[in-house]
Amino acid sequence: MSNYDFSTLNDRDLEELTRDLLSKKLDVDFQSFKSGADKGIDLRYSTTSHENEIVVQVKHYRGSGLSKLKSDLKSKEIRKVLLLKPKRYIFCTSLPLSPQNKEQIKNTFLPYIQLTSDVIGKDDLNKWLDDYPEIQERHFKLWLSSINILKKIVKNGITGRSEFYREKILREISMYVPNKTHSAAVNILNKNNFILITGAPGIGKSTLANILTYQLLGEDFELVYVREIKEAEEAFISKKKQVFYFDDFLGTITLDLYSSRNADSAIVNFIERIRSDKYKRLLLTCRTTILSQAKKLSDKIQNSNIDISNYEVKLDNYSDWNRARILYNHIYLSDLTNEQKQIFFQNDFHWKVIKHKYYNPRLIQGITSEKNISGVEYSQKLVLEILNNPKKIWEQPFNVQISPTSRLLLLTMYSLGGHTVAEAKLKEAFDARLDFEVSNNNLPLVGNEFNHAIIEVVGSFIIRTLNQESVTYKFFNPSIEDFIHNYFQNVPKEYLKILKSSVFFEQYKYRITTVDAGGEKRINFSSMQDRKNVYNIFNERRGYLKGYFASNPSIGILSTLVRLFANEEKNEEIVRKINDLRISYLSWDDRENLIDILKYIADNELEKELDNLPILIKILSKNIPSHYQITIFANFINDNKSFFDIIKIAKEQESELFNEIQKNIDGSWEKLIDEYMTDTYGIDKTTDNDELDSIINDRRKEANLINSYIGVKSSECVDEYQFDTLSQIEFNKDKNKDNETELKGYGEKTINEIVEVNKLFNSNSKDSYPKPPF
């Protein structure tokens, strides 16, 4: 017979287990209710003749005991039952109940409980789990919490390390939320006898490894917890079931790899030994950065079979339902006061945590630990402040776990802006930074630094994407950018080193500010001396700088001057450089930069100082690459009277300037009209012909209004545009056939993720996510 004590289940887990068992036992479909004030109902079965045909109340009372339970039943629960007047009332608890206990509880609820069989205790639940093994399978944590299995885990783990003591095991199982990472890892382990679990800090590598270890210990494997590979070799016993657990295994041998010892051969050989032995299992955990670094240092590891069992734990593996259960479990088992716990159940705050861009299991542990918030007022604001602080995740990996050249690579990549960075651009900026460090700080180089650094940080700090024609990089997580920003903000002179080796204008424009702009996430150089230092560096480097996306260096210099150093002293230089501009082509960035420069001219009433303003306006109107850029150009002209007047006067005089601007705008619309008309809200949602016609007509009016802002006539291609309404309607019908996404739950059930998450947190928001808080 099963012997579960249910200590690893929280209140919701126990309720779900009871629902599944009773539904099977009684062959009825019970409705469950959100947690919180339940009014005496956890589960209910209703019929047309009686809304409360069967009412079920589930009480865990983990840690409270039978006396407290009986007292609460008499003082609180009986009143709720009297109001409900159920036809049949079933009471369930995870506590063990004697026949006398059951009789007492039945008598408390007479006449609604007629039989002691409707008073369910621990032994009843265990018997039903034996009767319905398929339910036992669906509730994964039950197996690990069995008394017999726990005894095996503790017994087989005792020769390992003190980490495997009963209380820790129970707590970790209680916290754990089974998801697709678990089933995928089990498949790999069964296939190859070993698994390498990698991932970013805080993502759940060790938790997954521990759960797999507990399962193996429950199957009579004996734990060998090792810190060095020689410990594993010494403990290896033929034909004995053993699981070798090597946590952060490459972190312990990286120095050996640097010193040319044979640690790489030892680990590779041991892996091969495990693969061929059916009595053995090997679990390895490692940060993705460390694995990349080891592959760089060791051909043996690079060329080994280690990747065949590499399972990387990623945040994408956690659905919103998984995230919600992780959060709920941590709250339920935390040492927070009841008042502190309540903040997660108010105003849909649970969604702000679950959907937070920095969510990971380690941070959830941090925000629900009393020791982390001791001495401060615990509030929703405080929780968000903790979530918004990336330092907890990245400080150790950045400062300790990667090489100095890899840190330089990350700092350089940050300087290039928050967008995706092309490999050629990143390498160029990184090489310039290395040259600076060699010349000024005697940085030792071993050769091929860029590739070595990329190997070390890809998969943990940055993501590498191979396109058909190029390779690009972006930061793995937004919190990494925030961490680096804080790093530079705390030590701004480090960013001056970036500027002294700069290659691109973007390294100045996108990451720093020379004015005190509160709230902007830019490194502040607003003091007079800092501003002067940055300008002097820029002056020295301007001859070497080019645009990351832009093609005209002169526009880049002007744009940087205007954004960072503009003042009356610089106006003469700015005007002179504008008058000297020679432009044959404008890239997207050139166009935006030129508009910024001319806005500065208008704001400072310097238009009369320019000799070429009409020519610049004409150039801006030509070959506009996007309908968004047409709108930007139109608003720019309309907002600056002196520029609008240039076009207005040209139109009145019927000059060649006006004709060319009109021709340019007409030509741009001809190229962009289809994109413009279909890029509007609602066009892909309706299947009504009249509604679609209305959307297109409104869009046509908006395009004509844009032309009027520029001061030109409406464009013929806009007025005569014909939209294929029937094709759009057919497309919309196909697209909207299945509009509701459901998540495949653990086991055989399909759940509505949003409803279940809100039910878990006692929320009344049933149909949709609240608006994101970010």
Coordinates of N, CA and C in Angstrom, one line a residue, residues 82-242:
L82 N -23.8 25.1 7.4 CA -25.2 25.4 7.7 C -25.8 26.3 6.7
L83 N -25.0 27.3 6.2 CA -25.4 28.2 5.2 C -25.6 27.6 3.8
L84 N -24.7 26.7 3.5 CA -24.7 26.0 2.2 C -25.8 25.0 2.1
K85 N -26.1 24.3 3.2 CA -27.1 23.2 3.2 C -26.9 22.2 2.0
P86 N -25.7 21.6 1.9 CA -25.5 20.7 0.9 C -26.3 19.4 1.0
K87 N -26.6 18.8 -0.1 CA -27.3 17.5 0.0 C -26.3 16.4 0.6
R88 N -25.0 16.5 0.2 CA -24.0 15.6 0.7 C -22.7 16.4 1.0
Y89 N -22.1 16.2 2.1 CA -20.9 17.0 2.5 C -19.8 16.0 2.7
I90 N -18.7 16.2 2.0 CA -17.5 15.3 2.2 C -16.3 16.2 2.7
F91 N -15.7 15.6 3.8 CA -14.6 16.4 4.4 C -13.3 15.5 4.2
C92 N -12.2 16.2 3.7 CA -11.0 15.5 3.4 C -9.8 16.3 4.1
T93 N -8.9 15.5 4.7 CA -7.7 16.1 5.3 C -6.5 15.1 5.0
S94 N -5.3 15.7 5.0 CA -4.1 14.9 4.8 C -3.7 14.2 6.1
L95 N -4.3 14.6 7.2 CA -3.9 14.1 8.5 C -4.4 12.6 8.6
P96 N -3.7 11.8 9.4 CA -4.2 10.4 9.7 C -5.4 10.5 10.6
L97 N -6.5 9.7 10.4 CA -7.7 9.8 11.2 C -8.0 8.4 11.7
S98 N -8.3 8.2 13.0 CA -8.7 7.0 13.5 C -10.2 6.9 13.3
P99 N -10.8 5.6 13.5 CA -12.3 5.5 13.4 C -13.0 6.5 14.3
Q100 N -12.4 6.7 15.5 CA -13.1 7.6 16.5 C -13.0 9.0 16.0
N101 N -11.9 9.4 15.4 CA -11.7 10.8 14.8 C -12.8 11.0 13.7
K102 N -13.0 10.0 12.9 CA -13.9 10.1 11.8 C -15.4 10.2 12.4
E103 N -15.7 9.5 13.4 CA -17.0 9.5 14.0 C -17.3 10.9 14.6
Q104 N -16.2 11.5 15.2 CA -16.4 12.8 15.8 C -16.6 13.9 14.7
I105 N -15.9 13.8 13.6 CA -16.1 14.8 12.6 C -17.4 14.6 11.9
K106 N -17.8 13.3 11.7 CA -19.2 13.1 11.1 C -20.3 13.7 12.0
N107 N -20.2 13.5 13.3 CA -21.2 14.1 14.2 C -21.2 15.6 14.2
T108 N -20.0 16.2 14.0 CA -19.9 17.7 14.0 C -20.8 18.2 12.8
F109 N -20.8 17.4 11.7 CA -21.5 18.0 10.5 C -22.8 17.3 10.2
L110 N -23.3 16.5 11.2 CA -24.7 16.0 11.0 C -25.7 17.1 10.7
P111 N -26.7 16.9 9.8 CA -27.0 15.7 9.1 C -26.3 15.7 7.7
Y112 N -25.4 16.6 7.4 CA -24.8 16.7 6.1 C -23.8 15.6 5.8
I113 N -23.2 15.1 6.8 CA -22.3 13.9 6.7 C -23.1 12.8 7.4
Q114 N -23.5 11.8 6.6 CA -24.3 10.7 7.2 C -23.4 9.5 7.5
L115 N -22.3 9.3 6.7 CA -21.4 8.2 6.8 C -20.0 8.6 7.1
T116 N -19.3 7.8 7.9 CA -17.9 8.1 8.2 C -17.0 7.9 6.9
S117 N -17.5 7.2 5.9 CA -16.8 7.1 4.6 C -16.7 8.4 3.9
D118 N -17.5 9.4 4.3 CA -17.4 10.7 3.7 C -16.5 11.6 4.5
V119 N -15.8 11.0 5.5 CA -14.7 11.7 6.2 C -13.4 11.0 5.7
I120 N -12.6 11.7 5.0 CA -11.5 11.1 4.3 C -10.2 11.6 4.9
G121 N -9.3 10.7 5.3 CA -8.0 11.0 5.9 C -6.9 10.4 5.1
K122 N -5.7 10.5 5.6 CA -4.5 10.1 4.9 C -4.6 8.7 4.4
D123 N -5.0 7.7 5.2 CA -5.1 6.3 4.8 C -6.0 6.1 3.6
D124 N -7.1 6.8 3.6 CA -8.1 6.7 2.5 C -7.5 7.2 1.2
L125 N -6.8 8.4 1.3 CA -6.1 8.9 0.1 C -5.1 7.9 -0.5
N126 N -4.3 7.3 0.4 CA -3.3 6.4 0.0 C -3.9 5.1 -0.7
K127 N -5.0 4.7 -0.1 CA -5.7 3.5 -0.7 C -6.2 3.8 -2.1
W128 N -6.8 5.0 -2.2 CA -7.3 5.4 -3.6 C -6.2 5.5 -4.6
L129 N -5.1 6.0 -4.1 CA -3.9 6.1 -5.0 C -3.4 4.8 -5.5
D130 N -3.5 3.7 -4.7 CA -3.3 2.4 -5.1 C -4.3 1.9 -6.1
D131 N -5.6 2.3 -5.9 CA -6.6 1.9 -6.7 C -6.6 2.5 -8.1
Y132 N -6.0 3.8 -8.1 CA -6.0 4.5 -9.4 C -4.6 5.0 -9.7
P133 N -3.7 4.1 -10.1 CA -2.3 4.4 -10.3 C -2.0 5.5 -11.4
E134 N -3.0 5.6 -12.3 CA -2.8 6.7 -13.3 C -2.9 8.1 -12.7
I135 N -3.6 8.2 -11.6 CA -3.6 9.5 -10.9 C -2.3 9.7 -10.1
Q136 N -1.8 8.7 -9.6 CA -0.5 8.7 -8.9 C 0.6 9.2 -9.9
E137 N 0.5 8.8 -11.1 CA 1.5 9.2 -12.1 C 1.4 10.7 -12.4
R138 N 0.2 11.2 -12.4 CA 0.0 12.6 -12.8 C 0.5 13.5 -11.7
H139 N 0.6 13.0 -10.4 CA 1.0 13.8 -9.3 C 2.4 13.4 -9.0
F140 N 3.4 13.9 -9.7 CA 4.8 13.5 -9.7 C 5.4 13.6 -8.3
K141 N 5.1 14.7 -7.6 CA 5.8 14.9 -6.3 C 5.4 13.9 -5.3
L142 N 4.2 13.2 -5.5 CA 3.8 12.2 -4.5 C 4.8 11.1 -4.3
W143 N 5.3 10.6 -5.5 CA 6.2 9.5 -5.5 C 7.4 9.8 -4.6
L144 N 7.9 11.0 -4.8 CA 9.1 11.3 -4.1 C 8.9 11.5 -2.6
S145 N 7.6 11.8 -2.2 CA 7.3 12.1 -0.8 C 6.9 10.9 -0.1
S146 N 6.8 9.7 -0.7 CA 6.5 8.5 -0.1 C 7.5 8.2 1.1
I147 N 7.0 7.8 2.2 CA 7.8 7.5 3.4 C 8.9 6.5 3.0
N148 N 8.6 5.4 2.2 CA 9.5 4.4 1.9 C 10.6 5.0 0.9
I149 N 10.1 5.8 0.0 CA 11.1 6.4 -1.0 C 12.0 7.4 -0.3
L150 N 11.4 8.1 0.6 CA 12.3 9.1 1.4 C 13.4 8.4 2.2
K151 N 13.0 7.2 2.8 CA 14.0 6.5 3.5 C 15.1 6.0 2.6
K152 N 14.7 5.6 1.4 CA 15.7 5.2 0.5 C 16.6 6.3 0.1
I153 N 16.0 7.5 -0.2 CA 16.8 8.7 -0.6 C 17.8 9.0 0.4
V154 N 17.3 9.1 1.7 CA 18.2 9.5 2.8 C 19.3 8.4 3.0
K155 N 18.9 7.2 3.0 CA 19.9 6.1 3.2 C 20.9 6.1 2.0
N156 N 20.4 6.1 0.8 CA 21.4 6.0 -0.3 C 22.2 7.3 -0.5
G157 N 21.7 8.4 0.0 CA 22.4 9.7 -0.1 C 23.4 10.0 1.0
I158 N 23.3 9.2 2.1 CA 24.0 9.5 3.3 C 25.5 9.4 3.1
T159 N 25.9 8.6 2.2 CA 27.4 8.5 2.0 C 27.8 9.5 1.0
G160 N 26.9 10.3 0.5 CA 27.3 11.4 -0.4 C 27.7 12.6 0.4
R161 N 26.9 13.6 0.5 CA 27.2 14.9 1.3 C 26.0 15.3 2.1
S162 N 26.3 16.2 3.0 CA 25.3 16.6 4.0 C 24.1 17.4 3.3
E163 N 24.3 17.7 2.0 CA 23.2 18.4 1.2 C 21.9 17.5 1.2
F164 N 22.1 16.2 1.3 CA 21.0 15.3 1.1 C 20.5 14.8 2.5
Y165 N 20.0 15.8 3.2 CA 19.3 15.4 4.5 C 17.8 15.6 4.3
R166 N 17.0 14.9 5.1 CA 15.6 14.8 4.9 C 14.8 16.1 4.7
E167 N 15.1 17.1 5.6 CA 14.4 18.3 5.6 C 14.6 19.1 4.3
K168 N 15.8 19.1 3.8 CA 16.1 19.8 2.6 C 15.5 19.1 1.4
I169 N 15.5 17.8 1.4 CA 14.9 17.0 0.3 C 13.4 17.3 0.2
L170 N 12.7 17.2 1.4 CA 11.3 17.5 1.4 C 11.0 18.9 0.9
R171 N 11.8 19.9 1.4 CA 11.5 21.3 1.0 C 11.7 21.4 -0.5
E172 N 12.7 20.8 -1.1 CA 13.0 21.0 -2.5 C 11.9 20.3 -3.3
I173 N 11.5 19.1 -2.9 CA 10.4 18.5 -3.6 C 9.1 19.3 -3.5
S174 N 8.9 19.9 -2.4 CA 7.7 20.7 -2.2 C 7.7 21.9 -3.1
M175 N 8.9 22.5 -3.3 CA 9.0 23.7 -4.2 C 8.9 23.4 -5.6
Y176 N 9.3 22.1 -6.0 CA 9.5 21.8 -7.4 C 8.1 21.8 -8.2
V177 N 8.2 22.3 -9.4 CA 7.1 22.3 -10.3 C 7.5 21.5 -11.6
P178 N 6.9 20.3 -11.7 CA 7.3 19.5 -12.9 C 6.9 20.2 -14.2
N179 N 7.8 20.2 -15.2 CA 7.5 20.8 -16.5 C 8.3 20.1 -17.5
K180 N 8.3 20.6 -18.7 CA 8.9 19.9 -19.8 C 10.4 19.7 -19.7
T181 N 11.1 20.5 -18.8 CA 12.5 20.3 -18.6 C 12.8 19.0 -18.0
H182 N 11.9 18.6 -17.1 CA 12.0 17.3 -16.3 C 11.9 16.1 -17.3
S183 N 10.8 16.1 -18.0 CA 10.7 14.9 -18.9 C 11.7 14.8 -20.0
A184 N 12.2 16.0 -20.5 CA 13.3 16.0 -21.5 C 14.6 15.5 -20.9
A185 N 14.8 15.9 -19.6 CA 16.1 15.5 -19.0 C 16.0 14.0 -18.7
V186 N 14.9 13.5 -18.2 CA 14.8 12.0 -18.0 C 15.0 11.2 -19.2
N187 N 14.5 11.7 -20.3 CA 14.8 10.9 -21.6 C 16.3 10.9 -21.9
I188 N 17.0 12.0 -21.7 CA 18.4 12.0 -22.0 C 19.2 11.1 -21.1
L189 N 18.8 11.2 -19.8 CA 19.5 10.4 -18.8 C 19.3 8.9 -19.1
N190 N 18.1 8.5 -19.4 CA 17.8 7.1 -19.7 C 18.5 6.6 -21.0
K191 N 18.7 7.5 -21.9 CA 19.3 7.1 -23.2 C 20.8 6.9 -23.1
N192 N 21.5 7.9 -22.3 CA 22.9 7.9 -22.4 C 23.6 7.6 -21.0
N193 N 22.8 7.4 -20.0 CA 23.3 7.1 -18.6 C 23.9 8.3 -18.0
F194 N 24.1 9.4 -18.7 CA 24.6 10.7 -18.1 C 23.9 11.9 -18.7
I195 N 23.9 13.0 -18.0 CA 23.3 14.2 -18.5 C 24.1 15.4 -18.0
L196 N 24.4 16.3 -18.9 CA 25.0 17.6 -18.5 C 24.0 18.7 -18.6
I197 N 23.6 19.3 -17.4 CA 22.6 20.3 -17.3 C 23.3 21.6 -17.3
T198 N 23.0 22.4 -18.3 CA 23.6 23.8 -18.4 C 22.6 24.8 -18.4
G199 N 23.0 26.1 -18.3 CA 22.0 27.2 -18.3 C 22.6 28.4 -17.5
A200 N 21.9 29.5 -17.6 CA 22.3 30.8 -17.0 C 22.2 30.7 -15.5
P201 N 22.8 31.5 -14.7 CA 22.7 31.5 -13.3 C 21.2 31.7 -12.8
G202 N 20.8 31.0 -11.8 CA 19.5 31.2 -11.3 C 18.3 30.5 -12.0
I203 N 18.6 29.8 -13.1 CA 17.6 29.3 -14.0 C 17.0 28.0 -13.5
G204 N 17.7 27.2 -12.6 CA 17.1 26.0 -12.1 C 17.9 24.7 -12.4
K205 N 19.2 24.9 -12.7 CA 20.0 23.7 -13.1 C 20.2 22.7 -11.9
S206 N 20.6 23.3 -10.7 CA 20.8 22.4 -9.6 C 19.5 21.8 -9.1
T207 N 18.4 22.5 -9.2 CA 17.1 22.0 -8.7 C 16.7 20.8 -9.6
L208 N 16.9 20.9 -10.9 CA 16.6 19.8 -11.8 C 17.5 18.6 -11.5
A209 N 18.8 18.9 -11.3 CA 19.7 17.8 -11.0 C 19.4 17.1 -9.7
N210 N 19.0 17.9 -8.7 CA 18.6 17.3 -7.4 C 17.4 16.4 -7.5
I211 N 16.4 16.8 -8.3 CA 15.2 16.0 -8.4 C 15.5 14.7 -9.1
L212 N 16.3 14.8 -10.2 CA 16.7 13.6 -10.9 C 17.5 12.6 -9.9
T213 N 18.3 13.2 -9.1 CA 19.1 12.4 -8.1 C 18.1 11.8 -7.1
Y214 N 17.1 12.5 -6.6 CA 16.2 11.9 -5.7 C 15.5 10.7 -6.3
Q215 N 15.1 10.9 -7.6 CA 14.4 9.7 -8.3 C 15.3 8.5 -8.4
L216 N 16.6 8.7 -8.7 CA 17.5 7.6 -8.8 C 17.8 7.0 -7.4
L217 N 17.8 7.8 -6.4 CA 18.0 7.2 -5.0 C 16.8 6.4 -4.6
G218 N 15.6 6.9 -5.1 CA 14.4 6.1 -4.8 C 14.4 4.8 -5.6
E219 N 15.2 4.7 -6.6 CA 15.3 3.4 -7.4 C 16.5 2.6 -6.9
D220 N 17.0 2.9 -5.7 CA 18.0 2.1 -5.1 C 19.4 2.4 -5.6
F221 N 19.6 3.5 -6.3 CA 20.9 3.9 -6.7 C 21.6 4.6 -5.4
E222 N 22.8 4.4 -5.3 CA 23.6 5.0 -4.2 C 24.3 6.2 -4.7
L223 N 24.2 7.3 -3.9 CA 24.8 8.6 -4.3 C 26.3 8.6 -4.0
V224 N 27.0 9.1 -5.0 CA 28.4 9.5 -4.8 C 28.5 10.9 -5.3
Y225 N 28.6 11.8 -4.3 CA 28.6 13.2 -4.5 C 30.1 13.6 -4.6
V226 N 30.5 14.1 -5.8 CA 32.0 14.3 -6.0 C 32.3 15.8 -6.2
R227 N 33.5 16.2 -5.8 CA 34.0 17.5 -6.1 C 35.2 17.4 -7.1
E228 N 35.8 16.3 -7.2 CA 36.9 16.1 -8.1 C 36.7 14.7 -8.8
I229 N 37.1 14.6 -10.0 CA 36.8 13.4 -10.8 C 37.5 12.2 -10.2
K230 N 38.6 12.4 -9.5 CA 39.3 11.3 -8.8 C 38.5 10.7 -7.7
E231 N 37.6 11.5 -7.1 CA 36.7 10.9 -6.1 C 35.7 9.9 -6.7
A232 N 35.3 10.2 -7.9 CA 34.4 9.3 -8.6 C 35.1 8.0 -8.9
E233 N 36.3 8.2 -9.4 CA 37.0 7.0 -9.8 C 37.3 6.1 -8.6
E234 N 37.6 6.7 -7.5 CA 37.9 5.9 -6.3 C 36.6 5.2 -5.7
A235 N 35.5 5.8 -5.9 CA 34.2 5.3 -5.3 C 33.5 4.3 -6.3
F236 N 34.0 4.2 -7.5 CA 33.4 3.4 -8.5 C 33.4 1.9 -8.1
I237 N 32.3 1.2 -8.0 CA 32.2 -0.2 -7.6 C 31.4 -0.9 -8.7
S238 N 32.0 -1.9 -9.3 CA 31.4 -2.6 -10.4 C 30.1 -3.3 -10.0
K239 N 29.2 -3.3 -10.9 CA 27.9 -4.0 -10.7 C 27.1 -3.5 -9.5
K240 N 27.4 -2.3 -9.1 CA 26.6 -1.7 -8.0 C 25.9 -0.4 -8.6
K241 N 24.6 -0.3 -8.2 CA 23.9 0.9 -8.8 C 24.4 2.2 -8.1
Q242 N 25.0 3.0 -8.8 CA 25.5 4.3 -8.3 C 25.2 5.4 -9.2

